[in-house]
Amino acid sequence: MTRVYNFSAGPAALPEPVLRQAAEEMLDWHGAGMSVMEMSHRGPEFMSIHAQAQADLRELLGVPSNYRTLFMQGGAIAENAIVPMNLMRGRAGADYIDTGAWSQRSIAEARKFGRINVAASGADGGYTSIPPRAHWRLDPQAAYVHICSNETIGGVQYHWTPEVGEVPLVADVSSDILSRPLDVSRFGLLYGGAQKNIGPAGLTIVIVREDLLDGAHPLTPDAFNYRLQAEADSMLNTPPTYAIYVAGLVFQWLKAQGGLTAMAERNRSKAALLYDCLDATAFYRAPVARECRSWMNVPFKLHDERLDAAFLQGAEAAGLKQLKGHRMVGGMRASIYNAMPIEGVRALVAYMKDFERRHG
Ligand SMILES: *Cc1c(COP(=O)(O)O)cnc(C)c1O
């Protein structure tokens, strides 16, 4: 068996110890005589898995007691609709900050539910930076302010938390949740799909302040109603049980690594290694402004795009997979989430230097 270095943006690599444990427990979880996949979600075995995963997630992020953690389904794209359905609370509109492809998806979906004010946009700079807070034109009557904490496609990431006064701050954290400590109390709601930095696709994590639970529009489907899901402990419908179990193993793994402070240090070093390599030469180019470069998704270009195919072919042969950039931006993208070891980034940097020697 050979495991490659998988730079996929999502679904993405998982920590090998987690996969091994899941494999060992596949046929018989802790003497239950069955797989987690085969268990009733209401039985004591799965209830314990679910409760432990919730407790570990809360511990990792230091979630305050007036917030609920929900395990939902539908991914961030479903949340793009579920958020306004629950959070508009009779108000006319909401503020959105446009920093790239994923914020644009959020904005387009939210427009079905109310008046959406794009309070700031990175469009003028080609989405290579985040508009400074001083330039945001926020509406004090807005139901909420929405940001995407890490633009998975463009590689633009907030390294600060915006101050937005009394209006709840909502963030799509799909691609950087659990990559570093986060002050949850600064947000009204956080949401993200699990398949980037947590676990298998199919699980969506929502962390919501309790005072925001009660405003759902009457047409909101029950399965997407935060209040009803909170009351049912995320079991209003059958939850994605196996995805929750694997996410729970990832939470345990993160705790064993030293928690989010340790992960932040590791992720910062991994990203620095790669950006230093990109900045050291004109052969490669990192388009994103330094102060908002993502630690998770590193898009880059070769100075001569006619070399792209050879670069990717050589990378594949070296066991460095899924480096092709998103079709919207082209070039390359290395996604280096929590599960990517620093050895993987070192291998990529070594390959890049060698490729430059041969083609530069
Ligand atoms: C991947 C991603 C999405 C889309 O998530 P789905 O799980 O496919 O719904 C939305 N936002 C961000 C920031 C993402 O990285």
Short mmCIF file of C-alpha atoms and ligand atoms in Angstrom, two decimals:
data_model
loop_
_atom_site.label_atom_id
_atom_site.label_comp_id
_atom_site.label_asym_id
_atom_site.label_seq_id
_atom_site.Cartn_x
_atom_site.Cartn_y
_atom_site.Cartn_z
CA MET A 1 0.00 0.00 0.00
CA THR A 2 1.26 3.51 -0.88
CA ARG A 3 -0.38 6.65 0.42
CA VAL A 4 0.16 9.74 -1.71
CA TYR A 5 0.34 13.37 -0.61
CA ASN A 6 -3.15 14.53 -1.48
CA PHE A 7 -3.49 18.29 -2.00
CA SER A 8 -7.20 18.14 -2.86
CA ALA A 9 -9.33 21.14 -1.82
CA GLY A 10 -12.15 18.85 -0.76
CA PRO A 11 -13.11 16.19 -0.07
CA ALA A 12 -9.60 16.27 1.31
CA ALA A 13 -6.99 14.15 3.05
CA LEU A 14 -7.74 12.76 6.50
CA PRO A 15 -5.18 11.99 9.22
CA GLU A 16 -3.84 8.48 8.63
CA PRO A 17 -4.29 7.40 12.28
CA VAL A 18 -7.97 8.29 11.98
CA LEU A 19 -8.38 6.14 8.87
CA ARG A 20 -6.57 3.26 10.55
CA GLN A 21 -8.79 3.42 13.61
CA ALA A 22 -11.92 3.60 11.47
CA ALA A 23 -10.66 0.55 9.55
CA GLU A 24 -9.97 -1.39 12.76
CA GLU A 25 -13.42 -0.59 14.10
CA MET A 26 -15.22 -1.13 10.80
CA LEU A 27 -16.73 -4.56 11.51
CA ASP A 28 -17.08 -4.33 15.27
CA TRP A 29 -17.18 -1.01 17.08
CA HIS A 30 -16.02 -1.46 20.70
CA GLY A 31 -17.58 -4.91 21.03
CA ALA A 32 -20.97 -3.84 19.66
CA GLY A 33 -20.68 -6.57 17.02
CA MET A 34 -21.56 -4.13 14.28
CA SER A 35 -20.21 -1.19 12.32
CA VAL A 36 -21.09 2.37 13.35
CA MET A 37 -22.80 2.56 9.94
CA GLU A 38 -25.24 -0.15 11.02
CA MET A 39 -26.23 1.33 14.38
CA SER A 40 -29.46 3.03 15.32
CA HIS A 41 -28.82 6.70 15.76
CA ARG A 42 -30.94 6.51 18.91
CA GLY A 43 -29.12 3.56 20.47
CA PRO A 44 -26.74 4.07 23.39
CA GLU A 45 -23.60 3.30 21.32
CA PHE A 46 -24.20 5.96 18.69
CA MET A 47 -25.57 8.41 21.26
CA SER A 48 -22.24 8.17 23.08
CA ILE A 49 -20.28 8.73 19.84
CA HIS A 50 -22.46 11.76 19.06
CA ALA A 51 -22.18 13.24 22.55
CA GLN A 52 -18.40 12.76 22.64
CA ALA A 53 -17.96 14.38 19.22
CA GLN A 54 -20.03 17.40 20.33
CA ALA A 55 -18.12 17.73 23.59
CA ASP A 56 -14.74 17.49 21.83
CA LEU A 57 -15.72 20.04 19.18
CA ARG A 58 -16.84 22.44 21.90
CA GLU A 59 -13.66 21.88 23.87
CA LEU A 60 -11.40 22.40 20.84
CA LEU A 61 -13.05 25.68 19.88
CA GLY A 62 -13.86 26.81 23.41
CA VAL A 63 -17.53 27.21 22.42
CA PRO A 64 -19.28 29.38 25.06
CA SER A 65 -22.28 27.87 26.87
CA ASN A 66 -24.78 30.19 25.16
CA TYR A 67 -24.00 28.65 21.77
CA ARG A 68 -25.43 25.43 20.30
CA THR A 69 -23.43 23.10 18.09
CA LEU A 70 -25.54 21.41 15.43
CA PHE A 71 -24.61 18.50 13.17
CA MET A 72 -26.63 19.05 10.03
CA GLN A 73 -26.62 18.04 6.35
CA GLY A 74 -26.58 19.79 2.99
CA GLY A 75 -23.14 21.38 3.19
CA ALA A 76 -22.27 25.05 3.08
CA ILE A 77 -24.25 25.48 -0.12
CA ALA A 78 -27.44 24.46 1.69
CA GLU A 79 -26.49 26.77 4.58
CA ASN A 80 -26.34 29.64 2.09
CA ALA A 81 -30.16 29.34 2.07
CA ILE A 82 -30.67 28.00 5.59
CA VAL A 83 -28.90 30.99 7.17
CA PRO A 84 -31.19 33.66 5.69
CA MET A 85 -34.27 31.47 6.28
CA ASN A 86 -33.42 31.37 9.98
CA LEU A 87 -31.66 34.67 10.56
CA MET A 88 -33.53 37.28 8.53
CA ARG A 89 -35.95 37.58 11.52
CA GLY A 90 -38.39 39.84 9.71
CA ARG A 91 -35.70 42.33 8.75
CA ALA A 92 -35.43 43.73 5.24
CA GLY A 93 -31.92 42.61 4.41
CA ALA A 94 -28.45 41.46 5.29
CA ASP A 95 -24.91 42.63 4.60
CA TYR A 96 -22.44 40.43 2.71
CA ILE A 97 -18.74 40.93 2.12
CA ASP A 98 -17.68 39.69 -1.31
CA THR A 99 -14.18 38.24 -1.24
CA GLY A 100 -14.45 35.73 -4.07
CA ALA A 101 -16.19 32.70 -5.51
CA TRP A 102 -17.69 31.29 -2.31
CA SER A 103 -18.99 34.62 -1.01
CA GLN A 104 -20.56 35.16 -4.42
CA ARG A 105 -22.36 31.82 -4.14
CA SER A 106 -23.60 32.86 -0.69
CA ILE A 107 -24.79 36.24 -1.99
CA ALA A 108 -26.62 34.78 -5.00
CA GLU A 109 -28.51 32.31 -2.82
CA ALA A 110 -29.34 34.83 -0.08
CA ARG A 111 -30.90 37.18 -2.67
CA LYS A 112 -33.84 34.75 -2.84
CA PHE A 113 -34.68 35.62 0.76
CA GLY A 114 -34.24 39.36 1.13
CA ARG A 115 -32.42 42.50 0.10
CA ILE A 116 -28.72 41.75 0.08
CA ASN A 117 -26.30 44.63 0.45
CA VAL A 118 -22.79 43.86 -0.77
CA ALA A 119 -21.12 46.07 1.83
CA ALA A 120 -17.64 45.62 0.37
CA SER A 121 -16.08 43.70 -2.50
CA GLY A 122 -12.62 42.56 -3.48
CA ALA A 123 -13.67 42.52 -7.17
CA ASP A 124 -11.63 45.60 -8.11
CA GLY A 125 -8.42 43.93 -6.99
CA GLY A 126 -9.26 40.67 -8.76
CA TYR A 127 -10.09 39.10 -5.39
CA THR A 128 -6.49 39.03 -4.26
CA SER A 129 -7.15 40.89 -1.00
CA ILE A 130 -9.84 41.57 1.59
CA PRO A 131 -11.39 45.05 1.56
CA PRO A 132 -10.23 46.86 4.70
CA ARG A 133 -12.87 47.16 7.41
CA ALA A 134 -12.84 50.98 7.13
CA HIS A 135 -14.25 50.66 3.59
CA TRP A 136 -17.22 48.46 4.49
CA ARG A 137 -20.59 50.19 4.09
CA LEU A 138 -22.59 48.30 6.69
CA ASP A 139 -26.28 48.80 7.37
CA PRO A 140 -26.91 49.04 11.13
CA GLN A 141 -30.40 47.57 10.52
CA ALA A 142 -29.04 44.48 8.74
CA ALA A 143 -30.16 41.10 10.03
CA TYR A 144 -26.52 39.95 9.99
CA VAL A 145 -23.15 40.48 8.31
CA HIS A 146 -21.85 37.51 6.30
CA ILE A 147 -18.21 36.75 5.52
CA CYS A 148 -16.33 33.77 4.12
CA SER A 149 -13.37 33.32 6.48
CA ASN A 150 -11.30 31.49 3.86
CA GLU A 151 -11.94 31.60 0.13
CA THR A 152 -11.05 28.05 -0.81
CA ILE A 153 -10.74 28.83 -4.53
CA GLY A 154 -9.01 32.23 -4.43
CA GLY A 155 -6.83 31.49 -1.39
CA VAL A 156 -7.80 34.69 0.47
CA GLN A 157 -8.19 34.34 4.24
CA TYR A 158 -9.12 36.67 7.08
CA HIS A 159 -6.36 36.88 9.67
CA TRP A 160 -8.53 39.18 11.79
CA THR A 161 -12.12 39.14 13.01
CA PRO A 162 -14.19 42.09 11.78
CA GLU A 163 -15.88 44.29 14.37
CA VAL A 164 -19.51 44.78 13.30
CA GLY A 165 -21.14 46.19 16.41
CA GLU A 166 -24.47 44.74 17.54
CA VAL A 167 -25.27 43.05 14.23
CA PRO A 168 -24.52 39.30 14.35
CA LEU A 169 -21.46 38.25 12.36
CA VAL A 170 -21.98 35.07 10.30
CA ALA A 171 -19.08 33.18 8.74
CA ASP A 172 -18.73 30.36 6.25
CA VAL A 173 -15.77 28.57 7.83
CA SER A 174 -15.90 25.46 5.61
CA SER A 175 -12.24 25.47 4.71
CA ASP A 176 -10.50 26.79 7.82
CA ILE A 177 -12.52 25.65 10.81
CA LEU A 178 -10.26 23.98 13.39
CA SER A 179 -7.09 25.15 11.63
CA ARG A 180 -6.37 27.68 14.39
CA PRO A 181 -8.04 29.06 17.54
CA LEU A 182 -11.19 31.10 16.94
CA ASP A 183 -13.03 33.41 19.34
CA VAL A 184 -16.54 32.03 18.83
CA SER A 185 -18.03 34.78 21.00
CA ARG A 186 -17.29 37.32 18.25
CA PHE A 187 -19.74 35.54 15.93
CA GLY A 188 -23.48 35.03 15.85
CA LEU A 189 -23.17 31.92 13.70
CA LEU A 190 -20.48 29.79 12.07
CA TYR A 191 -21.12 27.10 9.49
CA GLY A 192 -19.11 24.77 7.33
CA GLY A 193 -19.10 21.48 5.49
CA ALA A 194 -16.88 18.83 7.05
CA GLN A 195 -15.10 17.57 3.96
CA LYS A 196 -12.26 20.12 3.91
CA ASN A 197 -10.73 20.16 7.35
CA ILE A 198 -12.81 17.79 9.48
CA GLY A 199 -14.07 14.53 8.02
CA PRO A 200 -16.14 12.88 5.32
CA ALA A 201 -18.59 14.79 3.15
CA GLY A 202 -22.19 14.70 4.34
CA LEU A 203 -21.78 16.44 7.69
CA THR A 204 -22.34 20.18 8.13
CA ILE A 205 -21.34 21.91 11.33
CA VAL A 206 -23.29 24.89 12.63
CA ILE A 207 -22.40 26.83 15.77
CA VAL A 208 -25.12 29.31 16.62
CA ARG A 209 -25.75 31.74 19.47
CA GLU A 210 -28.93 30.82 21.33
CA ASP A 211 -30.67 34.18 20.88
CA LEU A 212 -30.60 33.63 17.09
CA LEU A 213 -32.56 30.38 17.24
CA ASP A 214 -36.04 31.83 17.28
CA GLY A 215 -36.49 33.78 14.08
CA ALA A 216 -36.98 31.13 11.40
CA HIS A 217 -39.27 32.03 8.54
CA PRO A 218 -42.50 29.95 8.78
CA LEU A 219 -41.73 28.21 5.47
CA THR A 220 -38.37 26.91 6.74
CA PRO A 221 -38.26 23.12 6.42
CA ASP A 222 -38.13 21.49 9.87
CA ALA A 223 -34.85 19.73 9.08
CA PHE A 224 -33.28 23.15 8.39
CA ASN A 225 -34.81 24.97 11.36
CA TYR A 226 -32.05 25.72 13.86
CA ARG A 227 -34.42 25.89 16.86
CA LEU A 228 -35.99 22.51 16.05
CA GLN A 229 -32.59 20.91 15.39
CA ALA A 230 -31.19 22.35 18.62
CA GLU A 231 -34.16 21.01 20.59
CA ALA A 232 -33.75 17.58 18.98
CA ASP A 233 -29.98 17.56 19.63
CA SER A 234 -29.47 17.47 15.82
CA MET A 235 -31.57 14.31 15.55
CA LEU A 236 -34.77 15.72 14.13
CA ASN A 237 -33.94 13.63 11.08
CA THR A 238 -31.42 10.78 10.89
CA PRO A 239 -28.03 12.46 11.17
CA PRO A 240 -25.06 11.45 8.97
CA THR A 241 -23.94 8.93 11.57
CA TYR A 242 -20.76 7.58 10.00
CA ALA A 243 -19.52 11.07 9.07
CA ILE A 244 -20.12 12.20 12.67
CA TYR A 245 -18.16 9.19 13.94
CA VAL A 246 -15.16 9.93 11.70
CA ALA A 247 -15.34 13.65 12.57
CA GLY A 248 -15.27 12.57 16.22
CA LEU A 249 -12.08 10.58 15.58
CA VAL A 250 -10.58 13.69 13.96
CA PHE A 251 -11.52 15.78 17.02
CA GLN A 252 -9.73 13.22 19.24
CA TRP A 253 -6.72 13.33 16.94
CA LEU A 254 -6.65 17.14 17.10
CA LYS A 255 -6.72 17.04 20.91
CA ALA A 256 -3.83 14.56 20.88
CA GLN A 257 -1.85 16.94 18.62
CA GLY A 258 -2.13 19.67 21.27
CA GLY A 259 -5.36 21.34 20.15
CA LEU A 260 -5.84 24.34 17.91
CA THR A 261 -2.91 26.40 19.18
CA ALA A 262 -0.55 23.62 18.15
CA MET A 263 -2.38 23.17 14.82
CA ALA A 264 -2.13 26.91 14.11
CA GLU A 265 1.62 26.84 14.67
CA ARG A 266 1.95 23.85 12.34
CA ASN A 267 -0.31 25.33 9.68
CA ARG A 268 1.50 28.66 9.81
CA SER A 269 4.85 26.91 9.27
CA LYS A 270 3.53 24.76 6.44
CA ALA A 271 2.10 27.78 4.64
CA ALA A 272 5.29 29.81 5.19
CA LEU A 273 7.39 27.04 3.64
CA LEU A 274 5.30 27.09 0.49
CA TYR A 275 4.89 30.88 0.17
CA ASP A 276 8.64 31.37 0.76
CA CYS A 277 9.30 28.99 -2.12
CA LEU A 278 6.86 30.92 -4.35
CA ASP A 279 8.29 34.33 -3.42
CA ALA A 280 11.90 33.26 -3.92
CA THR A 281 11.65 33.11 -7.70
CA ALA A 282 9.93 34.69 -10.69
CA PHE A 283 9.35 31.20 -12.05
CA TYR A 284 6.31 30.88 -9.74
CA ARG A 285 3.82 33.49 -8.65
CA ALA A 286 1.46 33.68 -5.66
CA PRO A 287 -1.27 36.17 -6.64
CA VAL A 288 -2.75 36.89 -3.20
CA ALA A 289 -1.69 39.92 -1.11
CA ARG A 290 0.64 38.84 1.70
CA GLU A 291 -1.56 39.92 4.62
CA CYS A 292 -4.48 37.78 3.50
CA ARG A 293 -2.79 34.71 2.11
CA SER A 294 -4.55 31.54 3.13
CA TRP A 295 -2.82 29.00 5.35
CA MET A 296 -5.11 26.33 3.93
CA ASN A 297 -5.35 26.83 0.16
CA VAL A 298 -2.35 28.14 -1.72
CA PRO A 299 -3.09 29.05 -5.36
CA PHE A 300 -0.07 29.71 -7.54
CA LYS A 301 0.89 30.11 -11.17
CA LEU A 302 3.85 29.13 -13.27
CA HIS A 303 5.35 32.10 -15.13
CA ASP A 304 4.78 30.20 -18.34
CA GLU A 305 1.45 28.43 -18.33
CA ARG A 306 2.55 26.22 -21.22
CA LEU A 307 4.49 24.32 -18.55
CA ASP A 308 1.36 23.62 -16.47
CA ALA A 309 0.70 20.20 -17.95
CA ALA A 310 4.30 19.06 -17.48
CA PHE A 311 4.29 20.37 -13.91
CA LEU A 312 1.14 18.44 -13.04
CA GLN A 313 2.30 15.28 -14.78
CA GLY A 314 5.62 15.31 -12.93
CA ALA A 315 3.88 16.01 -9.63
CA GLU A 316 1.54 13.06 -10.13
CA ALA A 317 4.49 10.82 -10.85
CA ALA A 318 6.13 12.04 -7.62
CA GLY A 319 3.03 11.13 -5.58
CA LEU A 320 1.87 14.74 -5.22
CA LYS A 321 -1.78 14.60 -6.22
CA GLN A 322 -4.63 17.01 -7.01
CA LEU A 323 -2.55 20.15 -7.51
CA LYS A 324 -4.50 21.44 -10.50
CA GLY A 325 -6.04 24.84 -9.73
CA HIS A 326 -9.79 25.41 -9.73
CA ARG A 327 -11.11 25.84 -13.28
CA MET A 328 -12.21 29.40 -12.43
CA VAL A 329 -8.68 30.60 -11.69
CA GLY A 330 -6.43 28.10 -13.47
CA GLY A 331 -2.84 27.46 -12.49
CA MET A 332 -2.17 25.35 -9.42
CA ARG A 333 -3.60 25.10 -5.94
CA ALA A 334 -2.11 23.24 -2.99
CA SER A 335 -4.60 22.63 -0.20
CA ILE A 336 -2.69 21.99 2.99
CA TYR A 337 -5.32 21.38 5.65
CA ASN A 338 -4.67 20.00 9.13
CA ALA A 339 -4.18 16.46 7.83
CA MET A 340 -1.36 17.43 5.45
CA PRO A 341 1.91 16.72 7.26
CA ILE A 342 4.81 19.14 6.89
CA GLU A 343 6.67 16.35 5.07
CA GLY A 344 4.07 16.65 2.28
CA VAL A 345 4.74 20.37 1.93
CA ARG A 346 8.51 19.72 1.99
CA ALA A 347 8.09 17.15 -0.77
CA LEU A 348 6.09 19.64 -2.84
CA VAL A 349 8.67 22.40 -2.35
CA ALA A 350 11.49 20.01 -3.31
CA TYR A 351 9.57 19.01 -6.44
CA MET A 352 8.93 22.67 -7.34
CA LYS A 353 12.59 23.60 -6.97
CA ASP A 354 13.63 20.63 -9.05
CA PHE A 355 11.05 21.44 -11.73
CA GLU A 356 12.34 25.01 -11.90
CA ARG A 357 15.93 23.74 -12.29
CA ARG A 358 14.87 21.58 -15.20
CA HIS A 359 12.59 24.12 -16.92
CA GLY A 360 13.63 27.58 -15.65
C1 LIG B 1 -16.38 23.76 -0.30
C2 LIG B 1 -16.97 25.06 0.13
C3 LIG B 1 -18.33 25.32 -0.01
C4 LIG B 1 -19.29 24.33 -0.63
O1 LIG B 1 -19.56 23.35 0.29
P1 LIG B 1 -20.57 22.14 0.00
O2 LIG B 1 -20.26 21.24 1.14
O3 LIG B 1 -20.26 21.58 -1.33
O4 LIG B 1 -21.94 22.67 0.09
C5 LIG B 1 -18.80 26.54 0.42
N1 LIG B 1 -17.99 27.44 0.98
C6 LIG B 1 -16.67 27.23 1.13
C7 LIG B 1 -15.81 28.27 1.75
C8 LIG B 1 -16.12 26.02 0.70
O5 LIG B 1 -14.81 25.79 0.86
#
